[in-house]
Amino acid sequence: MKITRQKHAKKHLGYFRNNFGVREPYQILLDGTFCQAALRGRIQLREQLPRYLMGETQLCTTRCVLKELETLGKDLYGAKLIAQKFQVRNCPHFKSAVSGSECLLSMVEEGNPHHYFVATQDQNLSVKVKKKPGVPLMFIIQNTIVLDKPSPKTIAFVKAVESGQLVSVHEKQSIKQLKEEQGLVKNPEQRRKKRKKVSGPNPLSCLKKKKKARDTKPFSASDKKRKRKRIRNRSTSKVLSEKQNAEV
């Protein structure tokens, strides 16, 4: 029985991997009902979930789920302790918390870009999740973890993508990445750098450079006297030399 469950899980994971880009580590969003069912069935989630999915997992929840478990009181105290051990992902409800089901549903909006799994025992939430293509759904039945098969909405979406009527989020991301690698689409950081280069010249750089003033310091009287003395000495030496030549 355990082998057949793992075969079904492997088949379903392959479907989500090929069509929606689901990869390890599998990010599983858990609500309070799933934690309560695991507590009653004595299921060690950190050990059994990676074994069942045959891959690395990241168990996570949201602030709204933790807040909801706190308000429910002692009946779900054990489920709250279990949920507090998991990673807390940021949800858009910072100012006012919402119900756990509403919060998890908002985390898989817009094509589930983070590839979250939703683990819940809430039937209403399960029905809403099945209406969103590309969201793997998990639940506990008879003290065993089960990965639900792809919903009819998911199958119809994949067929529409294959026929060329729609483009999946995974394909959009891969196309964008290929364009960036080939240089067809420029990153916003490069655009910002170019805007800085286009800016006008610095007005200070347009000013004419000032010529350095030459040293026009006048000669002092002592320097003139020295020059004059040197000139006189030269003239007297010439006169003396001429007299000596005449006497000879």
GROMACS .gro file of C-alpha atoms in nm, residues 72-246:
model
  175
   72LEU     CA    1  -0.893   2.934   1.901
   73GLY     CA    2  -0.754   2.862   2.246
   74LYS     CA    3  -0.662   2.538   2.424
   75ASP     CA    4  -0.832   2.302   2.179
   76LEU     CA    5  -0.567   2.371   1.915
   77TYR     CA    6  -0.274   2.440   2.147
   78GLY     CA    7  -0.084   2.134   2.022
   79ALA     CA    8  -0.139   2.232   1.660
   80LYS     CA    9  -0.008   2.580   1.741
   81LEU     CA   10   0.312   2.434   1.888
   82ILE     CA   11   0.365   2.229   1.574
   83ALA     CA   12   0.303   2.524   1.341
   84GLN     CA   13   0.542   2.748   1.536
   85LYS     CA   14   0.832   2.516   1.446
   86PHE     CA   15   0.795   2.588   1.075
   87GLN     CA   16   0.918   2.880   0.866
   88VAL     CA   17   0.690   3.183   0.861
   89ARG     CA   18   0.638   3.326   0.515
   90ASN     CA   19   0.541   3.689   0.463
   91CYS     CA   20   0.179   3.738   0.367
   92PRO     CA   21   0.013   4.062   0.245
   93HIS     CA   22  -0.190   4.099   0.568
   94PHE     CA   23   0.048   4.306   0.778
   95LYS     CA   24  -0.200   4.547   0.930
   96SER     CA   25  -0.500   4.321   0.989
   97ALA     CA   26  -0.485   3.943   1.002
   98VAL     CA   27  -0.736   3.729   0.810
   99SER     CA   28  -0.845   3.369   0.846
  100GLY     CA   29  -0.590   3.098   0.776
  101SER     CA   30  -0.777   2.968   0.471
  102GLU     CA   31  -0.806   3.313   0.316
  103CYS     CA   32  -0.438   3.381   0.380
  104LEU     CA   33  -0.318   3.056   0.222
  105LEU     CA   34  -0.541   3.119  -0.077
  106SER     CA   35  -0.382   3.461  -0.128
  107MET     CA   36  -0.034   3.303  -0.124
  108VAL     CA   37  -0.108   3.101  -0.439
  109GLU     CA   38  -0.261   3.384  -0.643
  110GLU     CA   39  -0.134   3.495  -0.987
  111GLY     CA   40  -0.033   3.150  -1.107
  112ASN     CA   41   0.143   3.038  -0.786
  113PRO     CA   42   0.484   3.181  -0.884
  114HIS     CA   43   0.658   3.041  -0.572
  115HIS     CA   44   0.529   2.687  -0.643
  116TYR     CA   45   0.365   2.639  -0.303
  117PHE     CA   46   0.194   2.317  -0.200
  118VAL     CA   47  -0.116   2.369   0.017
  119ALA     CA   48  -0.164   2.119   0.301
  120THR     CA   49  -0.508   2.143   0.465
  121GLN     CA   50  -0.803   1.945   0.598
  122ASP     CA   51  -1.045   2.232   0.528
  123GLN     CA   52  -1.288   2.116   0.259
  124ASN     CA   53  -1.388   2.469   0.156
  125LEU     CA   54  -1.025   2.568   0.113
  126SER     CA   55  -0.955   2.249  -0.084
  127VAL     CA   56  -1.236   2.327  -0.328
  128LYS     CA   57  -1.101   2.679  -0.384
  129VAL     CA   58  -0.745   2.554  -0.429
  130LYS     CA   59  -0.858   2.306  -0.693
  131LYS     CA   60  -0.997   2.595  -0.896
  132LYS     CA   61  -0.648   2.743  -0.924
  133PRO     CA   62  -0.430   2.568  -1.183
  134GLY     CA   63  -0.083   2.455  -1.085
  135VAL     CA   64  -0.131   2.432  -0.705
  136PRO     CA   65  -0.054   2.088  -0.556
  137LEU     CA   66  -0.295   1.993  -0.275
  138MET     CA   67  -0.213   1.769   0.020
  139PHE     CA   68  -0.428   1.623   0.299
  140ILE     CA   69  -0.426   1.346   0.560
  141ILE     CA   70  -0.660   1.048   0.537
  142GLN     CA   71  -0.655   0.745   0.769
  143ASN     CA   72  -0.339   0.876   0.935
  144THR     CA   73  -0.150   0.885   0.602
  145ILE     CA   74  -0.032   1.181   0.395
  146VAL     CA   75  -0.175   1.202   0.043
  147LEU     CA   76  -0.082   1.423  -0.251
  148ASP     CA   77  -0.399   1.483  -0.448
  149LYS     CA   78  -0.404   1.425  -0.822
  150PRO     CA   79  -0.410   1.729  -1.053
  151SER     CA   80  -0.749   1.897  -1.050
  152PRO     CA   81  -0.968   1.921  -1.363
  153LYS     CA   82  -0.892   2.295  -1.372
  154THR     CA   83  -0.519   2.220  -1.379
  155ILE     CA   84  -0.555   1.959  -1.654
  156ALA     CA   85  -0.767   2.195  -1.866
  157PHE     CA   86  -0.508   2.471  -1.822
  158VAL     CA   87  -0.225   2.242  -1.935
  159LYS     CA   88  -0.422   2.138  -2.244
  160ALA     CA   89  -0.486   2.503  -2.329
  161VAL     CA   90  -0.114   2.577  -2.299
  162GLU     CA   91  -0.025   2.280  -2.519
  163SER     CA   92  -0.270   2.394  -2.786
  164GLY     CA   93  -0.118   2.743  -2.781
  165GLN     CA   94  -0.421   2.920  -2.636
  166LEU     CA   95  -0.247   3.016  -2.310
  167VAL     CA   96   0.106   3.067  -2.179
  168SER     CA   97   0.192   2.933  -1.836
  169VAL     CA   98   0.375   3.137  -1.573
  170HIS     CA   99   0.668   2.896  -1.591
  171GLU     CA  100   0.699   2.950  -1.968
  172LYS     CA  101   0.679   3.329  -1.924
  173GLN     CA  102   0.964   3.318  -1.673
  174SER     CA  103   1.179   3.096  -1.897
  175ILE     CA  104   1.115   3.320  -2.201
  176LYS     CA  105   1.208   3.630  -2.001
  177GLN     CA  106   1.527   3.462  -1.878
  178LEU     CA  107   1.628   3.363  -2.232
  179LYS     CA  108   1.571   3.718  -2.357
  180GLU     CA  109   1.787   3.859  -2.079
  181GLU     CA  110   2.066   3.611  -2.156
  182GLN     CA  111   2.061   3.704  -2.526
  183GLY     CA  112   2.051   4.076  -2.449
  184LEU     CA  113   1.708   4.135  -2.601
  185VAL     CA  114   1.568   4.267  -2.273
  186LYS     CA  115   1.779   4.490  -2.054
  187ASN     CA  116   1.773   4.479  -1.680
  188PRO     CA  117   1.626   4.782  -1.497
  189GLU     CA  118   1.965   4.835  -1.328
  190GLN     CA  119   2.130   4.889  -1.666
  191ARG     CA  120   1.858   5.134  -1.764
  192ARG     CA  121   1.919   5.338  -1.452
  193LYS     CA  122   2.291   5.352  -1.524
  194LYS     CA  123   2.224   5.478  -1.877
  195ARG     CA  124   1.996   5.750  -1.749
  196LYS     CA  125   2.276   5.878  -1.531
  197LYS     CA  126   2.513   5.893  -1.829
  198VAL     CA  127   2.268   6.094  -2.044
  199SER     CA  128   2.251   6.375  -1.788
  200GLY     CA  129   2.381   6.719  -1.898
  201PRO     CA  130   2.739   6.837  -1.850
  202ASN     CA  131   2.857   6.980  -1.526
  203PRO     CA  132   2.830   7.362  -1.547
  204LEU     CA  133   3.153   7.402  -1.353
  205SER     CA  134   3.341   7.203  -1.619
  206CYS     CA  135   3.228   7.454  -1.885
  207LEU     CA  136   3.410   7.746  -1.724
  208LYS     CA  137   3.731   7.864  -1.888
  209LYS     CA  138   4.044   7.768  -1.711
  210LYS     CA  139   4.228   8.059  -1.557
  211LYS     CA  140   4.580   8.116  -1.685
  212LYS     CA  141   4.847   8.106  -1.426
  213ALA     CA  142   4.993   8.451  -1.361
  214ARG     CA  143   5.357   8.477  -1.451
  215ASP     CA  144   5.605   8.597  -1.200
  216THR     CA  145   5.638   8.966  -1.293
  217LYS     CA  146   5.823   9.070  -0.981
  218PRO     CA  147   6.045   9.373  -1.060
  219PHE     CA  148   6.414   9.363  -0.998
  220SER     CA  149   6.530   9.520  -0.678
  221ALA     CA  150   6.782   9.803  -0.666
  222SER     CA  151   7.054   9.578  -0.532
  223ASP     CA  152   7.014   9.341  -0.833
  224LYS     CA  153   7.055   9.638  -1.072
  225LYS     CA  154   7.367   9.752  -0.892
  226ARG     CA  155   7.518   9.408  -0.914
  227LYS     CA  156   7.451   9.391  -1.288
  228ARG     CA  157   7.597   9.734  -1.340
  229LYS     CA  158   7.909   9.644  -1.145
  230ARG     CA  159   7.959   9.336  -1.356
  231ILE     CA  160   7.923   9.543  -1.674
  232ARG     CA  161   8.179   9.800  -1.553
  233ASN     CA  162   8.426   9.532  -1.461
  234ARG     CA  163   8.402   9.384  -1.806
  235SER     CA  164   8.458   9.722  -1.975
  236THR     CA  165   8.763   9.809  -1.761
  237SER     CA  166   8.920   9.474  -1.829
  238LYS     CA  167   8.882   9.535  -2.202
  239VAL     CA  168   9.046   9.882  -2.175
  240LEU     CA  169   9.342   9.747  -1.982
  241SER     CA  170   9.400   9.474  -2.234
  242GLU     CA  171   9.396   9.724  -2.520
  243LYS     CA  172   9.654   9.953  -2.347
  244GLN     CA  173   9.891   9.663  -2.292
  245ASN     CA  174   9.869   9.568  -2.656
  246ALA     CA  175   9.940   9.926  -2.766
   0.00000   0.00000   0.00000
